[in-house]
Amino acid sequence: VQLQASGGGLVQPGGSLRLSCAASGFGLDDTAITWFRQAPGKEREGVLCFSTGDGRTHYADSSMGRFTVSRDWTKNAWNLEMNSLKPEDTATYYCASNSWRYCNTRWRLPEMYTYWGQGTQVTVSS
């Protein structure tokens, strides 16, 4: 079971970026997916969690209204669409999963996850 995150880069404030998390060893219907981010000197922060069981997305305050998740069945990957980006969104972004199909109340806790992508850097700067 592996996750591979990609799509990071440099974007101006107010811009958009799409990250991808490709899965191997399991399908998009097998697990919920959570995106985290970590800025230098800060703890890893849960951004959002997508429940494959019911299609619901759970958001952190920082991502509400700006970030969404979609599934690319042809690539067996989840896409994180990030809009209206701010300098404070600058971080390394990670995707993570466990055997859950539903996000639970502890989805923000990194220690709850078994599988991690390698991280992709997002820099928001003019």
PDB file of C-alpha atoms in Angstrom:
ATOM      1  CA  VAL A   1       0.000   0.000   0.000  1.00  0.00           C
ATOM      2  CA  GLN A   2       1.478   3.311  -1.062  1.00  0.00           C
ATOM      3  CA  LEU A   3       0.436   6.921  -1.441  1.00  0.00           C
ATOM      4  CA  GLN A   4       2.237   9.386  -3.651  1.00  0.00           C
ATOM      5  CA  ALA A   5       1.553  13.100  -3.411  1.00  0.00           C
ATOM      6  CA  SER A   6       2.417  15.491  -6.219  1.00  0.00           C
ATOM      7  CA  GLY A   7       1.498  18.832  -7.757  1.00  0.00           C
ATOM      8  CA  GLY A   8       3.088  21.331  -5.427  1.00  0.00           C
ATOM      9  CA  GLY A   9       4.778  24.494  -6.592  1.00  0.00           C
ATOM     10  CA  LEU A  10       4.970  28.266  -6.359  1.00  0.00           C
ATOM     11  CA  VAL A  11       1.753  30.249  -6.729  1.00  0.00           C
ATOM     12  CA  GLN A  12       0.841  33.889  -6.183  1.00  0.00           C
ATOM     13  CA  PRO A  13      -1.566  34.941  -3.430  1.00  0.00           C
ATOM     14  CA  GLY A  14      -5.133  34.537  -4.623  1.00  0.00           C
ATOM     15  CA  GLY A  15      -4.143  31.819  -7.056  1.00  0.00           C
ATOM     16  CA  SER A  16      -5.094  28.161  -7.277  1.00  0.00           C
ATOM     17  CA  LEU A  17      -3.263  24.878  -7.221  1.00  0.00           C
ATOM     18  CA  ARG A  18      -4.213  21.237  -7.561  1.00  0.00           C
ATOM     19  CA  LEU A  19      -2.449  18.526  -5.594  1.00  0.00           C
ATOM     20  CA  SER A  20      -2.815  14.847  -6.337  1.00  0.00           C
ATOM     21  CA  CYS A  21      -2.523  11.788  -4.110  1.00  0.00           C
ATOM     22  CA  ALA A  22      -2.165   8.581  -6.091  1.00  0.00           C
ATOM     23  CA  ALA A  23      -2.847   5.274  -4.382  1.00  0.00           C
ATOM     24  CA  SER A  24      -1.412   1.870  -5.133  1.00  0.00           C
ATOM     25  CA  GLY A  25      -2.432  -1.298  -3.386  1.00  0.00           C
ATOM     26  CA  PHE A  26      -5.973  -0.141  -2.683  1.00  0.00           C
ATOM     27  CA  GLY A  27      -8.786   1.702  -4.426  1.00  0.00           C
ATOM     28  CA  LEU A  28     -10.453   5.052  -3.870  1.00  0.00           C
ATOM     29  CA  ASP A  29     -13.500   3.299  -2.409  1.00  0.00           C
ATOM     30  CA  ASP A  30     -11.459   1.427   0.191  1.00  0.00           C
ATOM     31  CA  THR A  31     -10.465   4.271   2.461  1.00  0.00           C
ATOM     32  CA  ALA A  32     -11.086   7.806   3.560  1.00  0.00           C
ATOM     33  CA  ILE A  33      -8.298  10.245   2.675  1.00  0.00           C
ATOM     34  CA  THR A  34      -6.953  13.075   4.777  1.00  0.00           C
ATOM     35  CA  TRP A  35      -4.709  15.944   3.767  1.00  0.00           C
ATOM     36  CA  PHE A  36      -2.283  17.435   6.244  1.00  0.00           C
ATOM     37  CA  ARG A  37       0.205  20.233   5.982  1.00  0.00           C
ATOM     38  CA  GLN A  38       3.243  21.270   7.925  1.00  0.00           C
ATOM     39  CA  ALA A  39       4.935  24.639   7.848  1.00  0.00           C
ATOM     40  CA  PRO A  40       8.496  25.101   9.128  1.00  0.00           C
ATOM     41  CA  GLY A  41       8.581  25.195  12.908  1.00  0.00           C
ATOM     42  CA  LYS A  42       4.922  24.224  13.220  1.00  0.00           C
ATOM     43  CA  GLU A  43       3.072  21.025  14.009  1.00  0.00           C
ATOM     44  CA  ARG A  44       1.432  18.971  11.305  1.00  0.00           C
ATOM     45  CA  GLU A  45      -2.089  20.288  10.759  1.00  0.00           C
ATOM     46  CA  GLY A  46      -5.116  18.414   9.436  1.00  0.00           C
ATOM     47  CA  VAL A  47      -6.563  20.305   6.454  1.00  0.00           C
ATOM     48  CA  LEU A  48      -9.537  18.158   5.489  1.00  0.00           C
ATOM     49  CA  CYS A  49     -10.780  14.594   5.511  1.00  0.00           C
ATOM     50  CA  PHE A  50     -12.886  12.975   2.796  1.00  0.00           C
ATOM     51  CA  SER A  51     -15.104  10.050   3.781  1.00  0.00           C
ATOM     52  CA  THR A  52     -15.412   7.569   0.962  1.00  0.00           C
ATOM     53  CA  GLY A  53     -18.255   5.860   2.830  1.00  0.00           C
ATOM     54  CA  ASP A  54     -20.693   8.767   2.506  1.00  0.00           C
ATOM     55  CA  GLY A  55     -18.921  11.270   0.272  1.00  0.00           C
ATOM     56  CA  ARG A  56     -18.732  13.905   2.985  1.00  0.00           C
ATOM     57  CA  THR A  57     -15.772  16.199   3.486  1.00  0.00           C
ATOM     58  CA  HIS A  58     -14.736  17.420   6.910  1.00  0.00           C
ATOM     59  CA  TYR A  59     -12.845  20.703   6.953  1.00  0.00           C
ATOM     60  CA  ALA A  60     -10.506  22.532   9.213  1.00  0.00           C
ATOM     61  CA  ASP A  61     -11.360  26.212   9.623  1.00  0.00           C
ATOM     62  CA  SER A  62      -8.338  27.095   7.509  1.00  0.00           C
ATOM     63  CA  SER A  63      -9.617  25.217   4.458  1.00  0.00           C
ATOM     64  CA  MET A  64     -13.365  25.760   4.681  1.00  0.00           C
ATOM     65  CA  GLY A  65     -14.733  27.436   1.554  1.00  0.00           C
ATOM     66  CA  ARG A  66     -11.421  27.349  -0.313  1.00  0.00           C
ATOM     67  CA  PHE A  67     -10.310  23.710  -0.593  1.00  0.00           C
ATOM     68  CA  THR A  68     -12.177  20.760  -2.084  1.00  0.00           C
ATOM     69  CA  VAL A  69     -11.447  17.105  -2.789  1.00  0.00           C
ATOM     70  CA  SER A  70     -12.353  15.106  -5.871  1.00  0.00           C
ATOM     71  CA  ARG A  71     -11.592  11.603  -7.086  1.00  0.00           C
ATOM     72  CA  ASP A  72      -9.864  10.762 -10.351  1.00  0.00           C
ATOM     73  CA  TRP A  73     -10.910   7.188 -11.017  1.00  0.00           C
ATOM     74  CA  THR A  74      -8.730   6.877 -14.114  1.00  0.00           C
ATOM     75  CA  LYS A  75      -5.597   7.562 -12.068  1.00  0.00           C
ATOM     76  CA  ASN A  76      -6.782   6.049  -8.784  1.00  0.00           C
ATOM     77  CA  ALA A  77      -6.016   9.368  -7.150  1.00  0.00           C
ATOM     78  CA  TRP A  78      -7.613  12.031  -4.985  1.00  0.00           C
ATOM     79  CA  ASN A  79      -7.200  15.642  -6.045  1.00  0.00           C
ATOM     80  CA  LEU A  80      -7.006  18.512  -3.592  1.00  0.00           C
ATOM     81  CA  GLU A  81      -8.167  21.712  -5.269  1.00  0.00           C
ATOM     82  CA  MET A  82      -6.923  24.790  -3.438  1.00  0.00           C
ATOM     83  CA  ASN A  83      -8.318  28.205  -4.308  1.00  0.00           C
ATOM     84  CA  SER A  84      -7.832  31.748  -3.011  1.00  0.00           C
ATOM     85  CA  LEU A  85      -4.447  30.753  -1.678  1.00  0.00           C
ATOM     86  CA  LYS A  86      -2.794  32.846   1.019  1.00  0.00           C
ATOM     87  CA  PRO A  87       0.831  33.113   2.131  1.00  0.00           C
ATOM     88  CA  GLU A  88      -0.130  31.287   5.323  1.00  0.00           C
ATOM     89  CA  ASP A  89      -1.028  28.256   3.203  1.00  0.00           C
ATOM     90  CA  THR A  90       2.681  27.787   2.500  1.00  0.00           C
ATOM     91  CA  ALA A  91       3.646  24.340   3.788  1.00  0.00           C
ATOM     92  CA  THR A  92       4.528  20.809   2.826  1.00  0.00           C
ATOM     93  CA  TYR A  93       1.301  18.966   2.090  1.00  0.00           C
ATOM     94  CA  TYR A  94       0.787  15.292   2.831  1.00  0.00           C
ATOM     95  CA  CYS A  95      -1.970  12.826   2.123  1.00  0.00           C
ATOM     96  CA  ALA A  96      -2.675  10.080   4.623  1.00  0.00           C
ATOM     97  CA  SER A  97      -5.010   7.139   5.046  1.00  0.00           C
ATOM     98  CA  ASN A  98      -5.974   4.354   7.398  1.00  0.00           C
ATOM     99  CA  SER A  99      -8.424   1.499   7.162  1.00  0.00           C
ATOM    100  CA  TRP A 100     -11.313   3.869   7.834  1.00  0.00           C
ATOM    101  CA  ARG A 101     -13.922   4.499   5.176  1.00  0.00           C
ATOM    102  CA  TYR A 102     -15.360   7.319   7.264  1.00  0.00           C
ATOM    103  CA  CYS A 103     -13.654  10.252   8.918  1.00  0.00           C
ATOM    104  CA  ASN A 104     -14.162  10.289  12.672  1.00  0.00           C
ATOM    105  CA  THR A 105     -13.742  12.925  15.342  1.00  0.00           C
ATOM    106  CA  ARG A 106      -9.996  12.253  15.564  1.00  0.00           C
ATOM    107  CA  TRP A 107      -9.254  12.803  11.886  1.00  0.00           C
ATOM    108  CA  ARG A 108      -6.990  15.776  12.677  1.00  0.00           C
ATOM    109  CA  LEU A 109      -4.530  13.658  14.658  1.00  0.00           C
ATOM    110  CA  PRO A 110      -1.487  12.525  12.608  1.00  0.00           C
ATOM    111  CA  GLU A 111      -0.874   9.558  14.906  1.00  0.00           C
ATOM    112  CA  MET A 112      -4.136   7.989  13.750  1.00  0.00           C
ATOM    113  CA  TYR A 113      -2.781   7.282  10.262  1.00  0.00           C
ATOM    114  CA  THR A 114      -0.802   4.351   8.948  1.00  0.00           C
ATOM    115  CA  TYR A 115      -0.080   5.303   5.364  1.00  0.00           C
ATOM    116  CA  TRP A 116       1.492   8.577   4.258  1.00  0.00           C
ATOM    117  CA  GLY A 117       2.469  10.143   0.988  1.00  0.00           C
ATOM    118  CA  GLN A 118       5.919  11.681   0.799  1.00  0.00           C
ATOM    119  CA  GLY A 119       4.806  15.311   0.867  1.00  0.00           C
ATOM    120  CA  THR A 120       4.756  18.035  -1.749  1.00  0.00           C
ATOM    121  CA  GLN A 121       5.815  21.652  -1.191  1.00  0.00           C
ATOM    122  CA  VAL A 122       3.369  24.508  -1.725  1.00  0.00           C
ATOM    123  CA  THR A 123       4.687  28.063  -1.616  1.00  0.00           C
ATOM    124  CA  VAL A 124       2.340  31.026  -1.837  1.00  0.00           C
ATOM    125  CA  SER A 125       4.282  34.177  -2.506  1.00  0.00           C
ATOM    126  CA  SER A 126       4.370  37.173  -4.805  1.00  0.00           C
TER     127      SER A 126
END
